[in-house]
Amino acid sequence: MIELLLLVPLVTALLCGLSRNERHIYIFSVAGAIIMALVAIPFCYEAFFEGPIDTWLWYMDSLSALFVVIIVVIVAMVSVYSVDYQRHERTEGELTIKDLRYYHSLLHIFTLTMLLVVIVDSLGLMWIAIEATTLASAFLVGFYKKSEAMEAAWKYLIICSVGITLALLGIILIYASSVGVLGEGMDSLDWSVLSSVADQLDPALVKVAFIFIIIGLGTKAGLAPMHTWLPDAHSQAPTPISGLLSAVLLNCAMYGILRIHLLAEAAVPGFSSSLLVLFGLLSLIVAAIFILTARDLKRMLAFSSVEHMGIIALGFGIGGPLAILGALFHILAHSLTKTLMFFGAGNVIQKYGTREMKDIKGLWKAMPTTAIMIVLGGAAIAGSPPFALFVGEFLILSGAIASGSYLLAGVFIALITLIFAGMTYRIFSMSSGTPQEGLPSGEIGKLRLVPMFLLAAAVLILGLFFPDVISDALGSIVDLFEEMIG
Amino acid sequence: MFPEVLPTLLLTLPLLGAFLALVPKGENARVISYLCASISAVSGAIWSLYVLLQGTESYVLPLPSVWGEYAICLDSFGALILLITSLIFASVSMYSLFSREGITARGASLFNLFMLSVVMAMVADHVLLLLVAWETMSLTSFLGVWGNREDKDTSAAWKYLVVTHFGAMLVIASFIFISLESGEVRLSAISGVSSSAGTLVSATLIMMLVMGFGSKLGLLPFHIWMPELYGRAPSAFTALLSSAASNVAVLVLVRAIFGYIGVSDQVTTAMIVMALAAVTALWGALQALVQNDSNRVLAYSSMENMGLILLTLGAAMLFQSYGSSEAAAFAIMAAMFHLISHTVFKSLLLMASGTVRRATGEGNIEKLGGLARTLPALSAVFLVGILAVAALPPFAGFASEWAMFKSLMHAEIITDPAIQMALPLAIATMALATAIASVAYLRLYGFIFMGRPRSQGAACPRPVEINELFPFLPMALLCLLLGVMSLPLLTQLASSVSPLVGLTSVDVVEGWSINMSHMGGLNALGLSIVLAIGILLTFLAVRSLGKRSLARGDTWDCGTQLDARTQYTPTGFSQPLLRVFNKIYDPQTTVSEEPRPSTYIRSVRFQQNLPEIFIDNFYRPLVSGVIFVSTKAKKMQNGSIQTYLAYLMITLIVLLVVLR
Amino acid sequence: MIDILGLDIINFLAAAILLISLLVMASVRMGQLVRSFALQSIILAAIAVVLANHTGSEHIYVVAVLTLVIKGIAIPRFMMYTIDRLKMRREIEPLIGIPASLLISAMLIIVAYYITEPLISSGEAVTRNCLAIAFSVVFIGMFMMISRRKAMTQMVGLLMMENGLVLAIISTTYGMPLIIELGVFFDVFLAVLIMGIFIFRINRTFETLDTTFMTRLRD
Amino acid sequence: MALIDVIITLTEVLFLLALSPLLSGIIRKIKAWIQCRKGPGILQPYRDIWKLLHKGTVMSKEASWLFLLIPYICLGAMLCLAVMMPVFYTGSSNGIGDMVAAIYMLAIFRFMMVLGGLEGGSSFGGMGSSREMMISAIVEPTLLLSIFSVAAISGTTDLSDISRYFASSGASVLSPSLFLAAAAIFISLMAENSRVPFDNPATHLELTMVHEGMLLEYSGRELALMETASYMRLTIFMVILSNIFFPWGIAMDLEAGALVIAIVAIVLKLLLISVAVAVTESLMAKLRLFRLPNLLTISFTLSLLAVMSYYIL
């Protein structure tokens, strides 16, 4: 029964909220995350290999299992990292115990809401869960009491709420289109029911519904014209949180889009995939523009999230077994690499005290281990081969070529190379030269390097090999897509 | 014999070496890592010899990849290139071991990783393995050549990374198309995709492959990274970059064009490739003549040599399109022979110039001179390299350049006269390029080792110990051997190249001389023997005239006291040719006179700089254009929440209205 | 299944909602804005009641009561409380002038009708009319957030969009499953609460609620 | 490699070695006669070489170990080139190298001589080498292109096969491309051997000398070897011109009568070319250095036209 999985973060949030001294909060937070990971394994295994778990309120098939795995892994990494990150901030007196309690409890509530999004069966409940994630993360974005953080939180809240309202309108229209076929029964918004009857939905309503969904959830997923909140929220939020936002929150919104995309593609073949391709390309173009002239490190990483969300949308838009496998693998690879890069950025910002990339010089000499992580992570995030993101882009490119859209493949290559150039230039010029004098060399904390090593190793291994367990898991999702769309 | 051990040794030892270099502190760990690298190189050489004797070997690696199992396969064609590259790896690892230059943890581990990726790319039989290995090679070499990470190093190395990445994306796209078109994932199973893909599509494929691999070889539009990088990078990595990386590029390019895609009638593509290669060769030679840094001269010389190789491959495509596979086989064989000899003498020269740079602390040849007297052994080795690269008879460069010239002399195969002009023009550009390049090489040797030292560093250089010269001996010997005993290598090349163009066997070698059927042959061994006898006879004849008396006097100085400044400088040496090709260089010369107290004495400053044409009117406008557009477009994120919501609403309204 | 009288009432009330949203756009003072929003919610509750007793499904009654209580009374009171507490200046400084925004709202209404035309088959004219009005209320709510400076007006704009949504729910599907209705209302209420907290914080950090000052985060 | 071939080749090499100083002496004699002065005897070169062979060598302190090796390499290369040349009998070149290899042999000689010039660090050596390199950078491609046209006509690049083909086919083969190639080779001969329009062999005036500048540092027996090598190069160029382009009278098979005719024919042709060289030298004044590229590009275009005309006509 999946409630147990949801119970763990709730309990950890309460425990963190109530405990008084600092050590307890850390222990509860990390222990809670790890227990959640352990609890999730059997459910995901069952969902991947035995078939979807369909209880009264919850519906967990292989697609949601992938997202559960990502949420669980990244939250574990973030909680371990934020322990060390905040210990440093506490020594500098920026954080009070109250803030710490506030931070860790909100972190686990945020995880709970994200788990809800991917487990729940009915689209309405999914919408409510997404709205809840916005509300939970609004406070995390506005965590620091500075005016910029406030401004970023307000913009995040308003733009995402508007987006989600439009998404609700889309869901209502989907519901309206299904009323004609199913009648008004309680379950006509459940995905399992809708997916079985997807091809008889009223096409006109489904088309308008998907437009609202892609605009609404696209805002949450950071697709191009609606991405404007993303760089502000990520640059002002505490770094572990911006890692969580980039790696997991955007994916949950993409999960919502995918659910409706499956329905819409069955009802009106070709419509939703061309929209996904359009928004994917727009995101790549916007990301390229802003990465080439980026000055702030975390804003650059935020725009790289826009880029990778664009690539994922492009992958699903192109369709075909190759591109879908590529997009799924890209989701996994992107969350791992982006968290690694945000952790690296966190170390750099805490050491240099600034986010301006032109003031950060001589990383190799100041903090060699983080420098290795950032250089390899930078190469990975830019999509160079021995790392996992390249395999994702490779599969999506082969999907595009297999489906015969050569112009799209050409534009894709051009944009990716442009972003590769911009990203690598910034990262490698940060790590060259000599640091400004008076900067003590050496790492800030030891514990924070553990999650970074794990992530770097995972990204490298996934880049070179494709273990069977992952290939079977992603294969089952691809079969799900094929049988719905193919 | 137990064949499996060799490839496993070849592929796993570098990993162990890289691990050893990084994890344990202390210098002997790095020495062991270099030893691992050289042992794996030696096992690679033995394995390729084994394959040359026993025939193709292929293994499936137990590692799963996205497109099925990775696999490696080594056929006789690849074995030859792997043999020569392993020898180069062994001697370069010895070089960086003895010269203590690459002894840092980073240098040792990256050397091992680079070697692993090069070897993996050469033996890869799986599409994805080849592409991943190919780009890991450029990533590891980027990290290796990043030098001591000053800002200038980063911009030079970054240009290299971005240009090769763009090239790699082209290669990836074309290989994806090839494997999808043929439905195969194993490279050895793919052949003749052009028959099913049509001529226009295979023409674009070939052009993409040539431009993709050209970015690594220094083909014209993509050559901008080469000179700057060679000037700033550690010499072990430049040696590897110019030899091992180019070997992989040309090997995979030839296999892809002639094997996987198959050339049926690609006359226009062949002409474009030949034109591009010819202009690259000429441009490389002309620029090599005016560079003042020894590594930059060698960078442009690599560009020129790669231009010649691509020119001959273009000619091979032309012959193949006109149906004469035998001439195409001879052209490919000549190109690969030149590639092999280029690997040897270029890495020898780069390592030697690295030693010169470390001994004198000076890279600029304007400040060197007179090193032959203080470092005689090094100058002898450098001379062997220079004679080989300038294609003078007994050495490797001569035999391969001769073969390239002969392979171009088959104009009668081409039927329509308009295309026939291509070959004589190709020969003209090749001859001009080699002539100008030999001037550049002579200038390089002459002004480093001859005359009087022009700087304190050159006057008393750090003495070069014996073990530092140790890696040069096998290379110099190889230069001579390849030149003199080129026969066995050519027979092997001929037999391994012919299946590529669909022939069972091509008899380009008769008796003792390389003889392209009727067109006159070269007996390299005989020629060198006659030359040696000639020199010996003159020596004996002159000695028989009795004891010679040798006196040491001053150089002829017409009465003025000679010092470091009263002798020709490299810039002066290349002025006449610079004036001959004035239009191409269009130098900006500024002559300024400072007023001096006495009216008779004037001090005049002569300052000349040569614009880099490609950077000034192609890359710089491109980059500033992109930056201009993106700064303009950045206004979009102007911070006001109202505009952000307006974007949302406008997209919604537009989509709803348009897609009604 | 709904007799003619019911349809006329619903059409009339829907038209009234559209009129009020135009009124909101034209409002100059904050008090007027909040009161017209409250009025709109009340009319929405009325439509819900009329529809409920015609279709006989009792959970629409619950929707009506909730709209009336939460959106009709609780939220406007909470907003008035914040206005007094923060001693905000009462005028609404519009970014886009009143006449221009009215014109744009009219165009948005036309677009809404243009969009809904193919959606609902011509049979149920009422639902098509209600859906079109729902769309236009949503568009006007969004435009409201774009064209006004104050943070409070943005909150009101968002709530107007919610009203449009509820109208859409009622008109097309005669009410979603109850659990989802409750969830939506709970979320809306929570959103308003959190926005209120943020408005207090903004007022404390920026000393003004004018969002045009908040443009420090730009590239 | 029949024994008779080896003997014939050796005689050919000795014949060339002996004849080359004579030819230079004859050219000097003719030039002096044209300038209405007596001039030294035609055997003067032999006396110079004999005198130099017995003189001691003075070597610059700043010269390296290569300085003394260079003369031997140069003369050795010329001897090897002489072995490859068909002088009397077309079969004698026994296939160790073809025309392209011959041109690279010339390249060694020039490369080593220029290195010798740079040895002492004297500005005259540097100036001579840099100018020699400017000239050779354009002459070498010209030579290669004219070879290509001759190879295209005769279908092979092997020296003896070319001369046998031209000798056996008589007048029918005198196509315009052959004359263009011959003109290009003649200009290259003048350039390579530093005859007047390019450089004045007789002068020691620093600013004008190219060839002499490089030999300035040499003395005694090394100078003798270098002088003989230069003479050999001039003769070999003439042999190329006579036996490859107009090989009439060369012995096709090994019987006494044909060999005698061949010897007479080769001597006559060499004299004829020496006269032609001497006359052109006397008619033209030495060109300014930066006028030379125009002349050299003329020869380059001539050889290019030779190749083009073969294919177009």
mmCIF file of C-alpha atoms in Angstrom, chain B residues 9-172:
data_model
loop_
_atom_site.group_PDB
_atom_site.id
_atom_site.type_symbol
_atom_site.label_atom_id
_atom_site.label_comp_id
_atom_site.label_asym_id
_atom_site.label_seq_id
_atom_site.Cartn_x
_atom_site.Cartn_y
_atom_site.Cartn_z
ATOM 1 C CA LEU B 9 45.936 -5.852 -21.808
ATOM 2 C CA LEU B 10 45.688 -3.082 -24.394
ATOM 3 C CA LEU B 11 42.334 -1.834 -23.125
ATOM 4 C CA THR B 12 42.548 -2.356 -19.349
ATOM 5 C CA LEU B 13 46.100 -1.229 -18.571
ATOM 6 C CA PRO B 14 45.465 2.450 -19.379
ATOM 7 C CA LEU B 15 42.535 2.400 -16.939
ATOM 8 C CA LEU B 16 44.807 1.002 -14.251
ATOM 9 C CA GLY B 17 47.412 3.615 -15.214
ATOM 10 C CA ALA B 18 44.905 6.475 -14.954
ATOM 11 C CA PHE B 19 43.736 5.179 -11.567
ATOM 12 C CA LEU B 20 47.312 4.852 -10.317
ATOM 13 C CA ALA B 21 48.144 8.376 -11.453
ATOM 14 C CA LEU B 22 45.207 9.962 -9.667
ATOM 15 C CA VAL B 23 44.693 8.151 -6.410
ATOM 16 C CA PRO B 24 48.011 7.499 -4.657
ATOM 17 C CA LYS B 25 50.158 10.540 -3.993
ATOM 18 C CA GLY B 26 53.893 10.402 -4.629
ATOM 19 C CA GLU B 27 55.798 10.402 -7.865
ATOM 20 C CA ASN B 28 56.588 6.743 -8.305
ATOM 21 C CA ALA B 29 52.852 6.067 -8.697
ATOM 22 C CA ARG B 30 52.971 8.292 -11.766
ATOM 23 C CA VAL B 31 56.063 6.559 -13.072
ATOM 24 C CA ILE B 32 54.219 3.238 -12.778
ATOM 25 C CA SER B 33 51.211 4.730 -14.576
ATOM 26 C CA TYR B 34 53.440 5.741 -17.485
ATOM 27 C CA LEU B 35 54.903 2.225 -17.452
ATOM 28 C CA CYS B 36 51.351 0.828 -17.638
ATOM 29 C CA ALA B 37 50.752 3.059 -20.636
ATOM 30 C CA SER B 38 53.892 1.886 -22.443
ATOM 31 C CA ILE B 39 53.234 -1.799 -21.661
ATOM 32 C CA SER B 40 49.718 -1.455 -23.035
ATOM 33 C CA ALA B 41 51.146 0.302 -26.115
ATOM 34 C CA VAL B 42 53.608 -2.527 -26.649
ATOM 35 C CA SER B 43 50.856 -5.115 -26.264
ATOM 36 C CA GLY B 44 48.821 -3.125 -28.787
ATOM 37 C CA ALA B 45 51.723 -3.306 -31.233
ATOM 38 C CA ILE B 46 52.127 -7.052 -30.735
ATOM 39 C CA TRP B 47 48.389 -7.594 -31.161
ATOM 40 C CA SER B 48 48.381 -5.650 -34.424
ATOM 41 C CA LEU B 49 51.342 -7.688 -35.662
ATOM 42 C CA TYR B 50 49.444 -10.826 -34.679
ATOM 43 C CA VAL B 51 46.404 -9.619 -36.610
ATOM 44 C CA LEU B 52 48.567 -8.738 -39.621
ATOM 45 C CA LEU B 53 49.780 -12.321 -39.687
ATOM 46 C CA GLN B 54 46.633 -14.205 -38.644
ATOM 47 C CA GLY B 55 43.896 -11.987 -40.134
ATOM 48 C CA THR B 56 40.961 -10.052 -38.700
ATOM 49 C CA GLU B 57 39.965 -10.561 -35.066
ATOM 50 C CA SER B 58 36.773 -9.291 -33.438
ATOM 51 C CA TYR B 59 35.452 -9.630 -29.899
ATOM 52 C CA VAL B 60 32.137 -8.680 -28.281
ATOM 53 C CA LEU B 61 32.681 -6.797 -25.045
ATOM 54 C CA PRO B 62 30.463 -7.917 -22.135
ATOM 55 C CA LEU B 63 29.377 -4.291 -21.601
ATOM 56 C CA PRO B 64 25.746 -3.481 -22.612
ATOM 57 C CA SER B 65 25.142 -0.179 -24.404
ATOM 58 C CA VAL B 66 22.014 1.664 -25.507
ATOM 59 C CA TRP B 67 22.171 -0.050 -28.901
ATOM 60 C CA GLY B 68 23.188 -3.576 -27.905
ATOM 61 C CA GLU B 69 26.574 -5.003 -26.944
ATOM 62 C CA TYR B 70 29.762 -2.994 -27.533
ATOM 63 C CA ALA B 71 32.189 -4.795 -29.831
ATOM 64 C CA ILE B 72 35.757 -4.338 -31.074
ATOM 65 C CA CYS B 73 37.321 -5.634 -34.269
ATOM 66 C CA LEU B 74 40.784 -5.187 -35.760
ATOM 67 C CA ASP B 75 41.329 -5.893 -39.457
ATOM 68 C CA SER B 76 44.653 -5.695 -41.266
ATOM 69 C CA PHE B 77 44.011 -2.098 -42.404
ATOM 70 C CA GLY B 78 43.417 -0.916 -38.842
ATOM 71 C CA ALA B 79 46.248 -3.095 -37.532
ATOM 72 C CA LEU B 80 48.840 -1.162 -39.516
ATOM 73 C CA ILE B 81 47.691 2.164 -38.159
ATOM 74 C CA LEU B 82 47.377 0.723 -34.640
ATOM 75 C CA LEU B 83 50.929 -0.651 -34.894
ATOM 76 C CA ILE B 84 52.452 2.723 -35.753
ATOM 77 C CA THR B 85 50.286 4.585 -33.214
ATOM 78 C CA SER B 86 51.233 2.165 -30.434
ATOM 79 C CA LEU B 87 54.909 2.689 -31.228
ATOM 80 C CA ILE B 88 54.378 6.429 -31.023
ATOM 81 C CA PHE B 89 52.495 6.066 -27.729
ATOM 82 C CA ALA B 90 55.323 3.954 -26.293
ATOM 83 C CA SER B 91 58.003 6.492 -27.234
ATOM 84 C CA VAL B 92 55.917 9.523 -26.155
ATOM 85 C CA SER B 93 55.256 7.921 -22.776
ATOM 86 C CA MET B 94 58.994 7.305 -22.422
ATOM 87 C CA TYR B 95 59.565 10.918 -23.469
ATOM 88 C CA SER B 96 57.229 12.399 -20.865
ATOM 89 C CA LEU B 97 58.679 10.001 -18.291
ATOM 90 C CA PHE B 98 62.279 11.019 -18.920
ATOM 91 C CA SER B 99 61.675 14.657 -19.657
ATOM 92 C CA ARG B 100 59.736 14.930 -16.353
ATOM 93 C CA GLU B 101 57.394 17.280 -18.169
ATOM 94 C CA GLY B 102 54.248 15.159 -17.890
ATOM 95 C CA ILE B 103 54.984 13.868 -14.392
ATOM 96 C CA THR B 104 52.030 15.695 -12.796
ATOM 97 C CA ALA B 105 49.054 13.553 -11.678
ATOM 98 C CA ARG B 106 46.874 15.261 -14.268
ATOM 99 C CA GLY B 107 49.375 14.707 -17.080
ATOM 100 C CA ALA B 108 49.836 10.991 -16.349
ATOM 101 C CA SER B 109 46.157 10.140 -15.938
ATOM 102 C CA LEU B 110 45.061 12.138 -18.991
ATOM 103 C CA PHE B 111 47.830 10.538 -21.043
ATOM 104 C CA ASN B 112 46.447 7.106 -20.164
ATOM 105 C CA LEU B 113 42.822 8.100 -20.771
ATOM 106 C CA PHE B 114 43.715 9.752 -24.087
ATOM 107 C CA MET B 115 45.547 6.628 -25.193
ATOM 108 C CA LEU B 116 42.626 4.425 -24.211
ATOM 109 C CA SER B 117 40.146 6.561 -26.170
ATOM 110 C CA VAL B 118 42.419 6.642 -29.269
ATOM 111 C CA VAL B 119 42.895 2.882 -29.239
ATOM 112 C CA MET B 120 39.205 2.308 -28.566
ATOM 113 C CA ALA B 121 38.231 4.556 -31.492
ATOM 114 C CA MET B 122 40.593 2.636 -33.783
ATOM 115 C CA VAL B 123 39.333 -0.817 -32.903
ATOM 116 C CA ALA B 124 35.656 0.106 -32.283
ATOM 117 C CA ASP B 125 33.239 -2.074 -34.192
ATOM 118 C CA HIS B 126 30.083 -0.592 -32.640
ATOM 119 C CA VAL B 127 28.701 2.770 -33.885
ATOM 120 C CA LEU B 128 28.120 4.226 -30.423
ATOM 121 C CA LEU B 129 31.475 2.996 -29.092
ATOM 122 C CA LEU B 130 33.253 4.692 -32.010
ATOM 123 C CA LEU B 131 31.422 8.005 -31.497
ATOM 124 C CA VAL B 132 31.853 8.019 -27.708
ATOM 125 C CA ALA B 133 35.542 7.108 -28.024
ATOM 126 C CA TRP B 134 36.022 9.755 -30.731
ATOM 127 C CA GLU B 135 34.690 12.601 -28.580
ATOM 128 C CA THR B 136 36.232 11.346 -25.342
ATOM 129 C CA MET B 137 39.482 11.621 -27.264
ATOM 130 C CA SER B 138 38.872 15.318 -27.894
ATOM 131 C CA LEU B 139 37.707 15.867 -24.285
ATOM 132 C CA THR B 140 40.735 14.141 -22.719
ATOM 133 C CA SER B 141 43.109 15.858 -25.142
ATOM 134 C CA PHE B 142 41.416 19.179 -24.295
ATOM 135 C CA LEU B 143 42.054 18.604 -20.594
ATOM 136 C CA GLY B 144 45.600 17.501 -21.432
ATOM 137 C CA VAL B 145 46.543 20.424 -23.644
ATOM 138 C CA TRP B 146 44.990 22.910 -21.218
ATOM 139 C CA GLY B 147 48.567 23.707 -20.223
ATOM 140 C CA ASN B 148 49.133 25.419 -16.900
ATOM 141 C CA ARG B 149 45.665 26.924 -17.172
ATOM 142 C CA GLU B 150 46.406 30.579 -17.697
ATOM 143 C CA ASP B 151 43.604 32.525 -19.389
ATOM 144 C CA LYS B 152 45.286 32.378 -22.783
ATOM 145 C CA ASP B 153 45.646 28.585 -22.459
ATOM 146 C CA THR B 154 41.925 28.305 -21.775
ATOM 147 C CA SER B 155 40.828 30.332 -24.805
ATOM 148 C CA ALA B 156 43.201 28.372 -27.079
ATOM 149 C CA ALA B 157 42.110 24.982 -25.718
ATOM 150 C CA TRP B 158 38.460 26.048 -25.676
ATOM 151 C CA LYS B 159 38.544 26.917 -29.388
ATOM 152 C CA TYR B 160 39.902 23.408 -29.993
ATOM 153 C CA LEU B 161 37.150 21.793 -27.921
ATOM 154 C CA VAL B 162 34.297 23.712 -29.562
ATOM 155 C CA VAL B 163 35.513 23.272 -33.146
ATOM 156 C CA THR B 164 36.125 19.541 -32.688
ATOM 157 C CA HIS B 165 32.758 19.199 -30.923
ATOM 158 C CA PHE B 166 30.980 20.777 -33.902
ATOM 159 C CA GLY B 167 32.906 18.435 -36.183
ATOM 160 C CA ALA B 168 31.989 15.499 -33.963
ATOM 161 C CA MET B 169 28.292 16.421 -34.124
ATOM 162 C CA LEU B 170 28.484 16.252 -37.931
ATOM 163 C CA VAL B 171 30.200 12.866 -37.678
ATOM 164 C CA ILE B 172 27.600 11.638 -35.172
#
